[in-house]
Each structure stands twice: as structure tokens, then as C-alpha cells.
Amino acid sequence: MKSIFGLLLVVSLCTIQASAQTKVTFNVNLKPMLEDSSFVPGKHVLQVKGDFFPFTATTRFEMKDLTPKDSVYSVTLTFPRRFTNKMLTYNYVIRSISGSEMNEFLPRQLDLKGREVELPPFYFDSFPN
């Protein structure tokens, strides 16, 4: 009986902790930049950076085009539950292999709510009205 109670307690705690995390899929549509060659795969990388963990001052996460025909670059990150109901400030950055960077003009923000979020694939440096 004690082992069943202990097992249920562990499963409950794991479920509560996992469900309170915020899993975010960042998406960017680079179709116009691929067409005009302002973004060239192999010569440039698209990254997302933000203002708290898992981001650090030097950590940016590279985004990949998992379905090349749609030109949408994505990365999924999990934010610990201590950031639930916090406002994440983030931005996309294009880096060239030579080290130069192109940053978006305005910062983006997302309210972390402890659930899974898939952001719409807006164009680099464009924002919804």
C-alpha cells in the first residue's frame, strides 16, 4: 500500500511540474529573404535570443527549416515553471558565417502561461497589427 501511495505521489508531482512548464515553438517564415538571397542557408543561420533561461547572455538557439518547401524555420524550447506568468522578451537574429548580425528592429514579447504555445510564422522583422 505504501509503495502504491509513493508511486502515485511521484507521478502526481512530475505531472504537476511538467504541466506548469511552458513549451514554446518559435517560427519564422523566411520565404522573401530566401527568394532575394538576403538569407542563404549555409552562409547564414537564424537564431532566437531572449531575456531569461534557457537563454543566457551568450546562448542563442538555432532555428531549422524542417520542411524546406514551406521556408518556415523553427525551434522548440521549454521554460521552467518559475517563469509561468512572466513576460518573455525575445528577438530573432540572422548571423552570417563571417560573424555579422542582422537583428529585428523591435523586440517581441510573449506571456508564458504554463502551457504549450506554437507561435505563428511571421516574417523576419514584421509584426502583427
N, CA, C and O atoms as a MOPAC input file, in Angstrom:
PM7 MOZYME 1SCF
protein

 N      0.82300 1    -1.18800 1     0.00000 1
 C      0.00000 1     0.00000 1     0.00000 1
 C      0.86900 1     1.25400 1     0.00000 1
 O      0.58600 1     2.21400 1    -0.71700 1
 N      1.94700 1     1.23900 1     0.82400 1
 C      2.83300 1     2.40100 1     0.88000 1
 C      3.50000 1     2.64400 1    -0.46800 1
 O      3.67600 1     3.79000 1    -0.88300 1
 N      3.87400 1     1.55200 1    -1.15700 1
 C      4.55700 1     1.71500 1    -2.43600 1
 C      3.61600 1     2.29200 1    -3.49300 1
 O      4.05200 1     3.07600 1    -4.33500 1
 N      2.34500 1     1.92400 1    -3.46600 1
 C      1.37200 1     2.48000 1    -4.41700 1
 C      1.16700 1     3.95900 1    -4.12700 1
 O      1.13600 1     4.77000 1    -5.05200 1
 N      1.02600 1     4.32000 1    -2.85500 1
 C      0.86000 1     5.72300 1    -2.47400 1
 C      2.08900 1     6.53600 1    -2.88900 1
 O      1.95700 1     7.63700 1    -3.42400 1
 N      3.27000 1     5.99700 1    -2.64300 1
 C      4.50900 1     6.67300 1    -3.02100 1
 C      4.61400 1     6.86800 1    -4.52400 1
 O      5.02500 1     7.92900 1    -4.99300 1
 N      4.24200 1     5.84400 1    -5.27400 1
 C      4.26800 1     5.92100 1    -6.72800 1
 C      3.28000 1     6.97300 1    -7.22700 1
 O      3.61800 1     7.76800 1    -8.10500 1
 N      2.07600 1     6.98900 1    -6.68300 1
 C      1.08400 1     7.99400 1    -7.07400 1
 C      1.56000 1     9.40900 1    -6.74600 1
 O      1.33900 1    10.33600 1    -7.52600 1
 N      2.20100 1     9.57300 1    -5.61400 1
 C      2.72400 1    10.88400 1    -5.21900 1
 C      3.79500 1    11.35900 1    -6.19800 1
 O      3.78200 1    12.51600 1    -6.61800 1
 N      4.71600 1    10.47800 1    -6.56200 1
 C      5.79200 1    10.82600 1    -7.50400 1
 C      5.20600 1    11.17400 1    -8.86700 1
 O      5.60200 1    12.17100 1    -9.47100 1
 N      4.27400 1    10.37000 1    -9.35800 1
 C      3.64800 1    10.62300 1   -10.65800 1
 C      2.89600 1    11.94900 1   -10.62500 1
 O      2.96900 1    12.72200 1   -11.58000 1
 N      2.18400 1    12.21800 1    -9.55200 1
 C      1.44200 1    13.48600 1    -9.43000 1
 C      2.38000 1    14.68300 1    -9.44600 1
 O      2.13000 1    15.66000 1   -10.15100 1
 N      3.45000 1    14.61300 1    -8.68000 1
 C      4.40300 1    15.72000 1    -8.63900 1
 C      5.05900 1    15.94100 1    -9.99400 1
 O      5.23600 1    17.08600 1   -10.41100 1
 N      5.41700 1    14.88400 1   -10.67900 1
 C      6.02400 1    15.00800 1   -12.00700 1
 C      5.04600 1    15.61100 1   -13.00200 1
 O      5.41800 1    16.44000 1   -13.83200 1
 N      3.78800 1    15.18500 1   -12.91000 1
 C      2.76400 1    15.70100 1   -13.81300 1
 C      2.52100 1    17.18200 1   -13.55700 1
 O      2.41300 1    17.96400 1   -14.50200 1
 N      2.43600 1    17.56900 1   -12.30500 1
 C      2.22400 1    18.97700 1   -11.96300 1
 C      3.39600 1    19.81400 1   -12.45100 1
 O      3.19200 1    20.86600 1   -13.05600 1
 N      4.61800 1    19.36600 1   -12.19800 1
 C      5.78800 1    20.14000 1   -12.61300 1
 C      5.86700 1    20.22700 1   -14.12900 1
 O      6.13900 1    21.30400 1   -14.66100 1
 N      5.63900 1    19.13800 1   -14.83500 1
 C      5.72000 1    19.14600 1   -16.30200 1
 C      4.62600 1    20.00900 1   -16.89500 1
 O      4.86000 1    20.72100 1   -17.87200 1
 N      3.42400 1    19.95800 1   -16.31400 1
 C      2.32700 1    20.72900 1   -16.88700 1
 C      2.48500 1    22.22000 1   -16.63800 1
 O      1.91200 1    23.02700 1   -17.37000 1
 N      3.24200 1    22.60100 1   -15.63200 1
 C      3.42100 1    24.01600 1   -15.34400 1
 C      4.50100 1    24.64400 1   -16.21300 1
 O      4.60700 1    25.86900 1   -16.27600 1
 N      5.29600 1    23.82900 1   -16.87700 1
 C      6.31300 1    24.36400 1   -17.77000 1
 C      5.63600 1    24.94000 1   -19.00400 1
 O      4.52900 1    24.54200 1   -19.36600 1
 N      6.31500 1    25.88000 1   -19.64000 1
 C      5.80500 1    26.45100 1   -20.87900 1
 C      6.69200 1    25.99600 1   -22.01600 1
 O      7.88900 1    26.28000 1   -22.04100 1
 N      6.09800 1    25.29100 1   -22.95100 1
 C      6.81000 1    24.81500 1   -24.13200 1
 C      6.41600 1    25.73900 1   -25.28700 1
 O      5.23800 1    25.86200 1   -25.62000 1
 N      7.41700 1    26.38700 1   -25.89400 1
 C      7.15300 1    27.36100 1   -26.95300 1
 C      7.86000 1    26.93700 1   -28.23600 1
 O      9.05500 1    26.64300 1   -28.23100 1
 N      7.10900 1    26.91000 1   -29.33300 1
 C      7.70400 1    26.69600 1   -30.64300 1
 C      7.75000 1    28.04400 1   -31.34800 1
 O      6.71900 1    28.64300 1   -31.65600 1
 N      8.96800 1    28.50400 1   -31.59300 1
 C      9.20600 1    29.76200 1   -32.29100 1
 C      9.24700 1    29.45600 1   -33.78900 1
 O      9.90400 1    28.49800 1   -34.19900 1
 N      8.56200 1    30.24500 1   -34.60700 1
 C      8.51000 1    30.03900 1   -36.05200 1
 C      8.75600 1    31.35700 1   -36.78100 1
 O      8.24500 1    32.40100 1   -36.37700 1
 N      9.53500 1    31.30300 1   -37.84900 1
 C      9.77200 1    32.47100 1   -38.70200 1
 C      9.69200 1    32.01500 1   -40.15400 1
 O     10.30400 1    31.01600 1   -40.53200 1
 N      8.93700 1    32.75000 1   -40.96300 1
 C      8.84500 1    32.45800 1   -42.38100 1
 C      9.89800 1    33.29200 1   -43.11300 1
 O      9.81400 1    34.52000 1   -43.14000 1
 N     10.87500 1    32.63200 1   -43.69800 1
 C     11.96200 1    33.33200 1   -44.39200 1
 C     11.81600 1    33.31300 1   -45.91700 1
 O     12.78200 1    33.59400 1   -46.62700 1
 N     10.64000 1    32.99100 1   -46.42400 1
 C     10.46500 1    32.87800 1   -47.87000 1
 C     10.95400 1    34.11400 1   -48.63100 1
 O     11.71800 1    33.95300 1   -49.58200 1
 N     10.55300 1    35.34500 1   -48.26300 1
 C     11.02600 1    36.51000 1   -49.02700 1
 C     12.54900 1    36.67200 1   -48.97600 1
 O     13.16900 1    37.07500 1   -49.96000 1
 N     13.14000 1    36.35800 1   -47.83300 1
 C     14.58500 1    36.51200 1   -47.67900 1
 C     15.35100 1    35.42200 1   -48.43500 1
 O     16.47000 1    35.64700 1   -48.89500 1
 N     14.74900 1    34.25500 1   -48.55600 1
 C     15.36300 1    33.19700 1   -49.35200 1
 C     15.27600 1    33.53800 1   -50.84300 1
 O     16.20700 1    33.27900 1   -51.60500 1
 N     14.14300 1    34.12200 1   -51.24500 1
 C     13.95600 1    34.48100 1   -52.65000 1
 C     14.89700 1    35.59300 1   -53.09900 1
 O     15.41600 1    35.55300 1   -54.21500 1
 N     15.12500 1    36.59800 1   -52.22900 1
 C     16.01700 1    37.69900 1   -52.62900 1
 C     17.46900 1    37.47800 1   -52.18300 1
 O     18.31100 1    38.36300 1   -52.33600 1
 N     17.74900 1    36.30200 1   -51.63600 1
 C     19.09600 1    35.89500 1   -51.19900 1
 C     19.68200 1    36.75700 1   -50.07800 1
 O     20.90200 1    36.81900 1   -49.92100 1
 N     18.82300 1    37.42000 1   -49.30000 1
 C     19.33700 1    38.10800 1   -48.11300 1
 C     19.55200 1    37.11200 1   -46.97300 1
 O     20.20100 1    37.43000 1   -45.97600 1
 N     18.99700 1    35.89800 1   -47.13000 1
 C     19.28600 1    34.77800 1   -46.23500 1
 C     19.66100 1    33.59400 1   -47.12500 1
 O     18.88100 1    33.16600 1   -47.97500 1
 N     20.86800 1    33.07500 1   -46.91300 1
 C     21.36100 1    31.94400 1   -47.70500 1
 C     21.74400 1    30.82300 1   -46.73600 1
 O     22.70100 1    30.96400 1   -45.97400 1
 N     20.99100 1    29.69600 1   -46.75900 1
 C     21.33900 1    28.57700 1   -45.87700 1
 C     22.78900 1    28.14700 1   -46.10500 1
 O     23.25100 1    28.06500 1   -47.24300 1
 N     23.48700 1    27.87900 1   -45.02600 1
 C     24.90200 1    27.51400 1   -45.11100 1
 C     25.80900 1    28.73000 1   -44.97500 1
 O     26.95400 1    28.61700 1   -44.53700 1
 N     25.29300 1    29.88200 1   -45.35000 1
 C     26.03100 1    31.13600 1   -45.20700 1
 C     25.48000 1    31.94400 1   -44.02400 1
 O     26.19600 1    32.73300 1   -43.40600 1
 N     24.21200 1    31.73100 1   -43.72800 1
 C     23.53800 1    32.42000 1   -42.62200 1
 C     22.84400 1    31.39200 1   -41.73300 1
 O     22.49500 1    30.30000 1   -42.17900 1
 N     22.65100 1    31.76200 1   -40.46900 1
 C     21.83200 1    30.96800 1   -39.55200 1
 C     20.83100 1    31.90100 1   -38.88700 1
 O     21.12100 1    33.07000 1   -38.62900 1
 N     19.65000 1    31.36500 1   -38.61500 1
 C     18.61800 1    32.11000 1   -37.90900 1
 C     18.60500 1    31.62400 1   -36.47000 1
 O     18.57400 1    30.42100 1   -36.21100 1
 N     18.63100 1    32.56100 1   -35.54200 1
 C     18.63400 1    32.21900 1   -34.12300 1
 C     17.56400 1    33.02000 1   -33.40400 1
 O     17.12700 1    34.07000 1   -33.87600 1
 N     17.15100 1    32.50800 1   -32.25600 1
 C     16.26100 1    33.23900 1   -31.37100 1
 C     17.02300 1    33.48400 1   -30.07300 1
 O     17.71900 1    32.60100 1   -29.57000 1
 N     16.88100 1    34.69200 1   -29.54200 1
 C     17.51000 1    35.02200 1   -28.26100 1
 C     16.45300 1    35.64600 1   -27.36100 1
 O     15.48500 1    36.23300 1   -27.84300 1
 N     16.64300 1    35.51700 1   -26.05400 1
 C     15.66000 1    36.03800 1   -25.11600 1
 C     16.30500 1    36.49500 1   -23.83600 1
 O     17.52400 1    36.44200 1   -23.67800 1
 N     15.45400 1    36.95300 1   -22.90700 1
 C     15.98600 1    37.60800 1   -21.71400 1
 C     16.00100 1    36.76200 1   -20.44500 1
 O     16.38400 1    37.27300 1   -19.39400 1
 N     15.59600 1    35.47200 1   -20.49400 1
 C     15.81300 1    34.60200 1   -19.33300 1
 C     15.89400 1    33.14300 1   -19.74900 1
 O     15.59400 1    32.78700 1   -20.88800 1
 N     16.30900 1    32.29200 1   -18.79000 1
 C     16.60900 1    30.88600 1   -19.02500 1
 C     15.48600 1    30.20200 1   -19.80200 1
 O     14.31800 1    30.38900 1   -19.45800 1
 N     15.79100 1    29.42400 1   -20.82700 1
 C     17.07400 1    28.82200 1   -21.13800 1
 C     18.04500 1    29.72200 1   -21.90000 1
 O     19.16000 1    29.30300 1   -22.21100 1
 N     17.64000 1    30.93500 1   -22.20000 1
 C     18.56700 1    31.86500 1   -22.84000 1
 C     19.55900 1    32.38700 1   -21.81300 1
 O     19.22400 1    32.53900 1   -20.63900 1
 N     20.77500 1    32.66100 1   -22.25700 1
 C     21.76600 1    33.34000 1   -21.42700 1
 C     22.32100 1    34.48100 1   -22.26300 1
 O     21.91300 1    34.66400 1   -23.41000 1
 N     23.23500 1    35.24200 1   -21.70900 1
 C     23.81700 1    36.36800 1   -22.44200 1
 C     24.50700 1    35.90700 1   -23.72600 1
 O     24.59200 1    36.66200 1   -24.69400 1
 N     24.99400 1    34.68000 1   -23.73100 1
 C     25.71400 1    34.18800 1   -24.91200 1
 C     25.00900 1    33.04000 1   -25.63500 1
 O     25.49100 1    32.57800 1   -26.66900 1
 N     23.87500 1    32.57700 1   -25.10500 1
 C     23.18800 1    31.43900 1   -25.70800 1
 C     22.03900 1    31.90600 1   -26.58700 1
 O     21.13800 1    32.61900 1   -26.14400 1
 N     22.09400 1    31.48700 1   -27.83700 1
 C     21.00400 1    31.68400 1   -28.77500 1
 C     20.72200 1    30.32400 1   -29.37600 1
 O     21.62800 1    29.50300 1   -29.51700 1
 N     19.49600 1    30.08400 1   -29.72500 1
 C     19.11200 1    28.78400 1   -30.25000 1
 C     18.89100 1    28.87600 1   -31.74500 1
 O     18.12000 1    29.70300 1   -32.23200 1
 N     19.59500 1    27.99700 1   -32.46900 1
 C     19.49600 1    27.99900 1   -33.92600 1
 C     18.17600 1    27.38100 1   -34.35900 1
 O     17.74600 1    26.35000 1   -33.84100 1
 N     17.55000 1    28.04100 1   -35.32100 1
 C     16.28700 1    27.57400 1   -35.86600 1
 C     16.56000 1    26.81300 1   -37.15700 1
 O     17.45800 1    27.17400 1   -37.91600 1
 N     15.79400 1    25.77200 1   -37.40200 1
 C     15.98200 1    24.91600 1   -38.57200 1
 C     14.71300 1    24.89000 1   -39.41400 1
 O     13.60500 1    25.03000 1   -38.89600 1
 N     14.89100 1    24.71000 1   -40.70700 1
 C     13.77000 1    24.52200 1   -41.61900 1
 C     13.56500 1    23.02600 1   -41.77500 1
 O     14.24100 1    22.38500 1   -42.57900 1
 N     12.63900 1    22.46900 1   -41.01200 1
 C     12.41600 1    21.03000 1   -41.00300 1
 C     11.61200 1    20.54400 1   -42.20400 1
 O     11.64100 1    19.36100 1   -42.54400 1
 N     10.89700 1    21.46200 1   -42.84100 1
 C     10.13300 1    21.15200 1   -44.04800 1
 C     10.52200 1    22.18500 1   -45.09900 1
 O      9.81500 1    23.17900 1   -45.26700 1
 N     11.61900 1    21.97600 1   -45.80500 1
 C     12.17300 1    23.01500 1   -46.68500 1
 C     11.21200 1    23.64400 1   -47.68200 1
 O     11.44300 1    24.77600 1   -48.10800 1
 N     10.15000 1    22.95900 1   -48.07000 1
 C      9.24900 1    23.55300 1   -49.05400 1
 C      8.41100 1    24.70300 1   -48.48800 1
 O      7.84800 1    25.48100 1   -49.25900 1
 N      8.31400 1    24.83000 1   -47.14600 1
 C      7.49100 1    25.90700 1   -46.58200 1
 C      8.30700 1    27.12400 1   -46.13100 1
 O      7.72300 1    28.16000 1   -45.81100 1
 N      9.61900 1    27.02500 1   -46.09700 1
 C     10.51700 1    28.13500 1   -45.72400 1
 C     10.31400 1    28.63700 1   -44.29800 1
 O     10.71700 1    29.75500 1   -43.97500 1
 N      9.69500 1    27.82500 1   -43.44000 1
 C      9.48200 1    28.20400 1   -42.04500 1
 C     10.56800 1    27.55700 1   -41.19100 1
 O     10.73300 1    26.33700 1   -41.18200 1
 N     11.30200 1    28.40300 1   -40.47500 1
 C     12.36400 1    27.95500 1   -39.56700 1
 C     11.78800 1    27.92000 1   -38.16300 1
 O     11.05700 1    28.82400 1   -37.76000 1
 N     12.12400 1    26.86000 1   -37.41200 1
 C     11.50900 1    26.63600 1   -36.10700 1
 C     12.50700 1    26.11000 1   -35.09200 1
 O     13.52600 1    25.51300 1   -35.43800 1
 N     12.18400 1    26.34900 1   -33.83000 1
 C     12.86600 1    25.71900 1   -32.71100 1
 C     11.87000 1    25.69100 1   -31.55200 1
 O     11.09200 1    26.62800 1   -31.36900 1
 N     11.89900 1    24.60900 1   -30.77300 1
 C     11.00700 1    24.47900 1   -29.62100 1
 C     11.85100 1    24.49000 1   -28.35200 1
 O     12.83000 1    23.75300 1   -28.23600 1
 N     11.46000 1    25.33200 1   -27.40800 1
 C     12.15900 1    25.45700 1   -26.13200 1
 C     11.16600 1    25.28100 1   -24.98600 1
 O      9.98300 1    25.59500 1   -25.11700 1
 N     11.66600 1    24.77800 1   -23.87200 1
 C     10.84500 1    24.61000 1   -22.67900 1
 C     11.35700 1    25.55200 1   -21.60000 1
 O     12.54500 1    25.56300 1   -21.27700 1
 N     10.43800 1    26.34400 1   -21.04600 1
 C     10.76700 1    27.29400 1   -19.99300 1
 C     10.29600 1    26.73100 1   -18.66400 1
 O      9.16100 1    26.26700 1   -18.55500 1
 N     11.16200 1    26.76600 1   -17.64200 1
 C     10.80300 1    26.22200 1   -16.33400 1
 C      9.56300 1    26.91000 1   -15.74700 1
 O      9.24400 1    28.04800 1   -16.09100 1
 N      8.88400 1    26.20100 1   -14.86600 1
 C      7.63400 1    26.72400 1   -14.30400 1
 C      7.82100 1    28.01300 1   -13.50600 1
 O      6.86100 1    28.76100 1   -13.32200 1
 N      9.01600 1    28.28300 1   -13.03600 1
 C      9.22100 1    29.52800 1   -12.27500 1
 C      8.99600 1    30.77500 1   -13.14500 1
 O      8.87200 1    31.88500 1   -12.62800 1
 N      8.94600 1    30.57800 1   -14.47600 1
 C      8.70600 1    31.69500 1   -15.38700 1
 C      7.25000 1    31.78600 1   -15.84400 1
 O      6.91300 1    32.63200 1   -16.67300 1
 N      6.38600 1    30.92100 1   -15.31100 1
 C      4.97100 1    30.99900 1   -15.64200 1
 C      4.42600 1    32.35600 1   -15.20200 1
 O      4.70400 1    32.82200 1   -14.09700 1
 N      3.65200 1    32.97700 1   -16.07700 1
 C      3.07400 1    34.31800 1   -15.89100 1
 C      4.11000 1    35.43100 1   -15.94600 1
 O      3.86000 1    36.54000 1   -15.47200 1
 N      5.26000 1    35.14300 1   -16.51900 1
 C      6.28400 1    36.17100 1   -16.75900 1
 C      6.24700 1    36.54600 1   -18.23300 1
 O      5.81800 1    35.75500 1   -19.07400 1
 N      6.69800 1    37.75500 1   -18.54000 1
 C      6.74400 1    38.23600 1   -19.91400 1
 C      8.13900 1    38.00600 1   -20.47500 1
 O      9.11200 1    38.59800 1   -20.00800 1
 N      8.22800 1    37.14000 1   -21.48100 1
 C      9.48800 1    36.86400 1   -22.16500 1
 C      9.67700 1    37.91000 1   -23.25300 1
 O      8.78200 1    38.13600 1   -24.06700 1
 N     10.83100 1    38.54000 1   -23.26500 1
 C     11.20000 1    39.43600 1   -24.35700 1
 C     12.21200 1    38.67400 1   -25.19700 1
 O     13.22200 1    38.19200 1   -24.68400 1
 N     11.93600 1    38.57100 1   -26.48900 1
 C     12.79600 1    37.78500 1   -27.36600 1
 C     12.91900 1    38.47600 1   -28.71200 1
 O     12.21600 1    39.44500 1   -29.00000 1
 N     13.82500 1    37.96200 1   -29.52800 1
 C     14.06500 1    38.50900 1   -30.84900 1
 C     14.71500 1    37.45600 1   -31.71500 1
 O     15.32900 1    36.51100 1   -31.22100 1
 N     14.57200 1    37.63200 1   -33.00600 1
 C     15.24300 1    36.76900 1   -33.97000 1
 C     16.46500 1    37.49100 1   -34.51900 1
 O     16.45900 1    38.70900 1   -34.70100 1
 N     17.50900 1    36.71800 1   -34.77800 1
 C     18.77500 1    37.26500 1   -35.25200 1
 C     19.25200 1    36.40100 1   -36.41800 1
 O     19.21500 1    35.17200 1   -36.35000 1
 N     19.69800 1    37.05900 1   -37.48300 1
 C     20.33900 1    36.34500 1   -38.58200 1
 C     21.83200 1    36.61800 1   -38.47300 1
 O     22.27100 1    37.76700 1   -38.47900 1
 N     22.60800 1    35.53100 1   -38.37200 1
 C     24.06500 1    35.65400 1   -38.27500 1
 C     24.69500 1    35.04300 1   -39.51300 1
 O     24.27000 1    33.99600 1   -40.00200 1
 N     25.71200 1    35.71900 1   -40.00300 1
 C     26.45000 1    35.16400 1   -41.13800 1
 C     27.65900 1    34.40900 1   -40.60300 1
 O     28.04500 1    34.58600 1   -39.44800 1
 N     28.25500 1    33.56800 1   -41.44200 1
 C     29.42100 1    32.81000 1   -41.00500 1
 C     30.60700 1    33.73300 1   -40.73200 1
 O     31.54300 1    33.34800 1   -40.03100 1
 N     30.57400 1    34.95200 1   -41.28500 1
 C     31.64700 1    35.91300 1   -41.02400 1
 C     31.47700 1    36.59800 1   -39.66500 1
 O     32.37600 1    37.30300 1   -39.20700 1
 N     30.30700 1    36.38800 1   -39.01500 1
 C     30.08900 1    36.94600 1   -37.68600 1
 C     29.19200 1    38.16800 1   -37.64400 1
 O     28.83600 1    38.62200 1   -36.55700 1
 N     28.81500 1    38.71900 1   -38.79500 1
 C     27.92500 1    39.88400 1   -38.78100 1
 C     26.51000 1    39.43800 1   -38.40000 1
 O     26.12600 1    38.29100 1   -38.63000 1
 N     25.74900 1    40.35700 1   -37.81900 1
 C     24.39500 1    40.05600 1   -37.36000 1
 C     23.38900 1    41.04100 1   -37.91800 1
 O     23.68700 1    42.22000 1   -38.10800 1
 N     22.19000 1    40.53700 1   -38.17600 1
 C     21.06100 1    41.37700 1   -38.52500 1
 C     19.98400 1    41.10200 1   -37.47600 1
 O     19.42600 1    40.00700 1   -37.41300 1
 N     19.70300 1    42.11900 1   -36.65200 1
 C     18.70300 1    41.98800 1   -35.59600 1
 C     17.39000 1    42.60200 1   -36.04900 1
 O     17.37100 1    43.51400 1   -36.87600 1
 N     16.29300 1    42.09600 1   -35.50000 1
 C     14.99800 1    42.70700 1   -35.76900 1
 C     14.95800 1    44.09200 1   -35.13600 1
 O     15.62900 1    44.35400 1   -34.13700 1
 N     14.16700 1    44.96600 1   -35.72900 1
 C     14.08900 1    46.35100 1   -35.29100 1
 C     13.44800 1    46.49000 1   -33.90900 1
 O     13.91900 1    47.27800 1   -33.08800 1
 N     12.38700 1    45.74200 1   -33.64600 1
 C     11.65900 1    45.82100 1   -32.37500 1
 C     11.75200 1    44.50600 1   -31.61200 1
 O     11.85000 1    43.44300 1   -32.22500 1
 N     11.72200 1    44.56300 1   -30.28600 1
 C     11.67800 1    43.31400 1   -29.51000 1
 C     10.26800 1    42.71400 1   -29.56900 1
 O      9.28400 1    43.42900 1   -29.75700 1
 N     10.19300 1    41.42700 1   -29.41100 1
 C      8.91600 1    40.71500 1   -29.34600 1
 C      8.67600 1    40.30800 1   -27.89400 1
 O      9.62100 1    40.18200 1   -27.11500 1
 N      7.40400 1    40.10300 1   -27.53300 1
 C      7.09700 1    39.67300 1   -26.17300 1
 C      6.06600 1    38.55900 1   -26.19100 1
 O      5.20500 1    38.48800 1   -27.06800 1
 N      6.18300 1    37.69100 1   -25.19000 1
 C      5.26300 1    36.56800 1   -25.05000 1
 C      5.02400 1    36.32900 1   -23.56900 1
 O      5.96800 1    36.19800 1   -22.78900 1
 N      3.75800 1    36.27300 1   -23.19100 1
 C      3.37800 1    35.96900 1   -21.80800 1
 C      3.36800 1    34.45100 1   -21.65700 1
 O      2.56900 1    33.76600 1   -22.29600 1
 N      4.25000 1    33.92800 1   -20.81800 1
 C      4.35700 1    32.48400 1   -20.60400 1
 C      3.25700 1    32.04200 1   -19.64800 1
 O      3.17400 1    32.53100 1   -18.52200 1
 N      2.42000 1    31.12200 1   -20.09300 1
 C      1.24200 1    30.72500 1   -19.31600 1
 C      1.26400 1    29.29500 1   -18.80300 1
 O      0.24000 1    28.80500 1   -18.32500 1
 N      2.40700 1    28.60500 1   -18.88700 1
 C      2.47800 1    27.24800 1   -18.35500 1
 C      1.81900 1    26.21700 1   -19.25000 1
 O      1.40500 1    25.15700 1   -18.78000 1
 N      1.72000 1    26.51600 1   -20.53200 1
 C      1.15000 1    25.54900 1   -21.47100 1
 C      1.90600 1    25.63500 1   -22.79700 1
 O      2.72700 1    26.53100 1   -22.99300 1
 N      1.62900 1    24.72300 1   -23.68100 1
 C      2.30500 1    24.67000 1   -24.97200 1
 C      1.78100 1    25.77000 1   -25.89400 1
 O      0.57500 1    25.99500 1   -26.00000 1
 N      2.73200 1    26.45600 1   -26.56700 1
 C      2.38500 1    27.54000 1   -27.48100 1
 C      3.16400 1    27.35400 1   -28.76900 1
 O      4.37000 1    27.10600 1   -28.74400 1
 N      2.47700 1    27.47400 1   -29.89400 1
 C      3.16100 1    27.49700 1   -31.18200 1
 C      2.90100 1    28.85700 1   -31.80600 1
 O      1.76900 1    29.19500 1   -32.15100 1
 N      3.97100 1    29.62900 1   -31.94500 1
 C      3.83500 1    30.97700 1   -32.48300 1
 C      3.61000 1    30.93400 1   -33.99300 1
 O      4.18200 1    30.08800 1   -34.68100 1
 N      2.78500 1    31.83600 1   -34.51000 1
 C      2.56600 1    31.86000 1   -35.95900 1
 C      3.84900 1    32.25100 1   -36.68800 1
 O      4.66000 1    33.00400 1   -36.14900 1
 N      4.04200 1    31.75000 1   -37.90200 1
 C      5.28800 1    32.02300 1   -38.64200 1
 C      5.28500 1    33.38200 1   -39.34600 1
 O      5.12500 1    33.46000 1   -40.56400 1
 N      5.46200 1    34.43900 1   -38.57300 1
 C      5.57600 1    35.77500 1   -39.15900 1
 C      6.90200 1    35.89300 1   -39.89600 1
 O      7.83000 1    35.12000 1   -39.65800 1
 N      6.97800 1    36.85600 1   -40.78100 1
 C      8.22900 1    37.12700 1   -41.48000 1
 C      9.22400 1    37.77500 1   -40.52600 1
 O      8.83200 1    38.42300 1   -39.55600 1
 N     10.50400 1    37.60000 1   -40.80400 1
 C     11.55800 1    38.23400 1   -40.02200 1
 C     11.33700 1    39.74900 1   -40.05800 1
 O     11.13300 1    40.32500 1   -41.12600 1
 N     11.37800 1    40.38100 1   -38.89800 1
 C     11.24700 1    41.83000 1   -38.73200 1
 C      9.87500 1    42.36700 1   -39.14600 1
 O      9.75600 1    43.54200 1   -39.49400 1
 N      8.84600 1    41.53200 1   -39.11500 1
 C      7.47400 1    42.02000 1   -39.33500 1
 C      6.65400 1    41.64100 1   -38.11900 1
 O      6.90400 1    40.62300 1   -37.47400 1
 N      5.68100 1    42.46600 1   -37.81900 1
 C      4.91600 1    42.29200 1   -36.58900 1
 C      3.43100 1    42.40000 1   -36.89300 1
 O      3.03200 1    43.15700 1   -37.77800 1
 N      2.59600 1    41.63800 1   -36.15700 1
 C      1.14500 1    41.73700 1   -36.38200 1
 C      0.64000 1    43.10800 1   -35.94200 1
 O      1.25400 1    43.77500 1   -35.11000 1
 N     -0.47100 1    43.50500 1   -36.50900 1
 C     -1.06900 1    44.82100 1   -36.13800 1
 C     -1.69500 1    44.77300 1   -34.78100 1
 O     -2.23700 1    45.77500 1   -34.31500 1

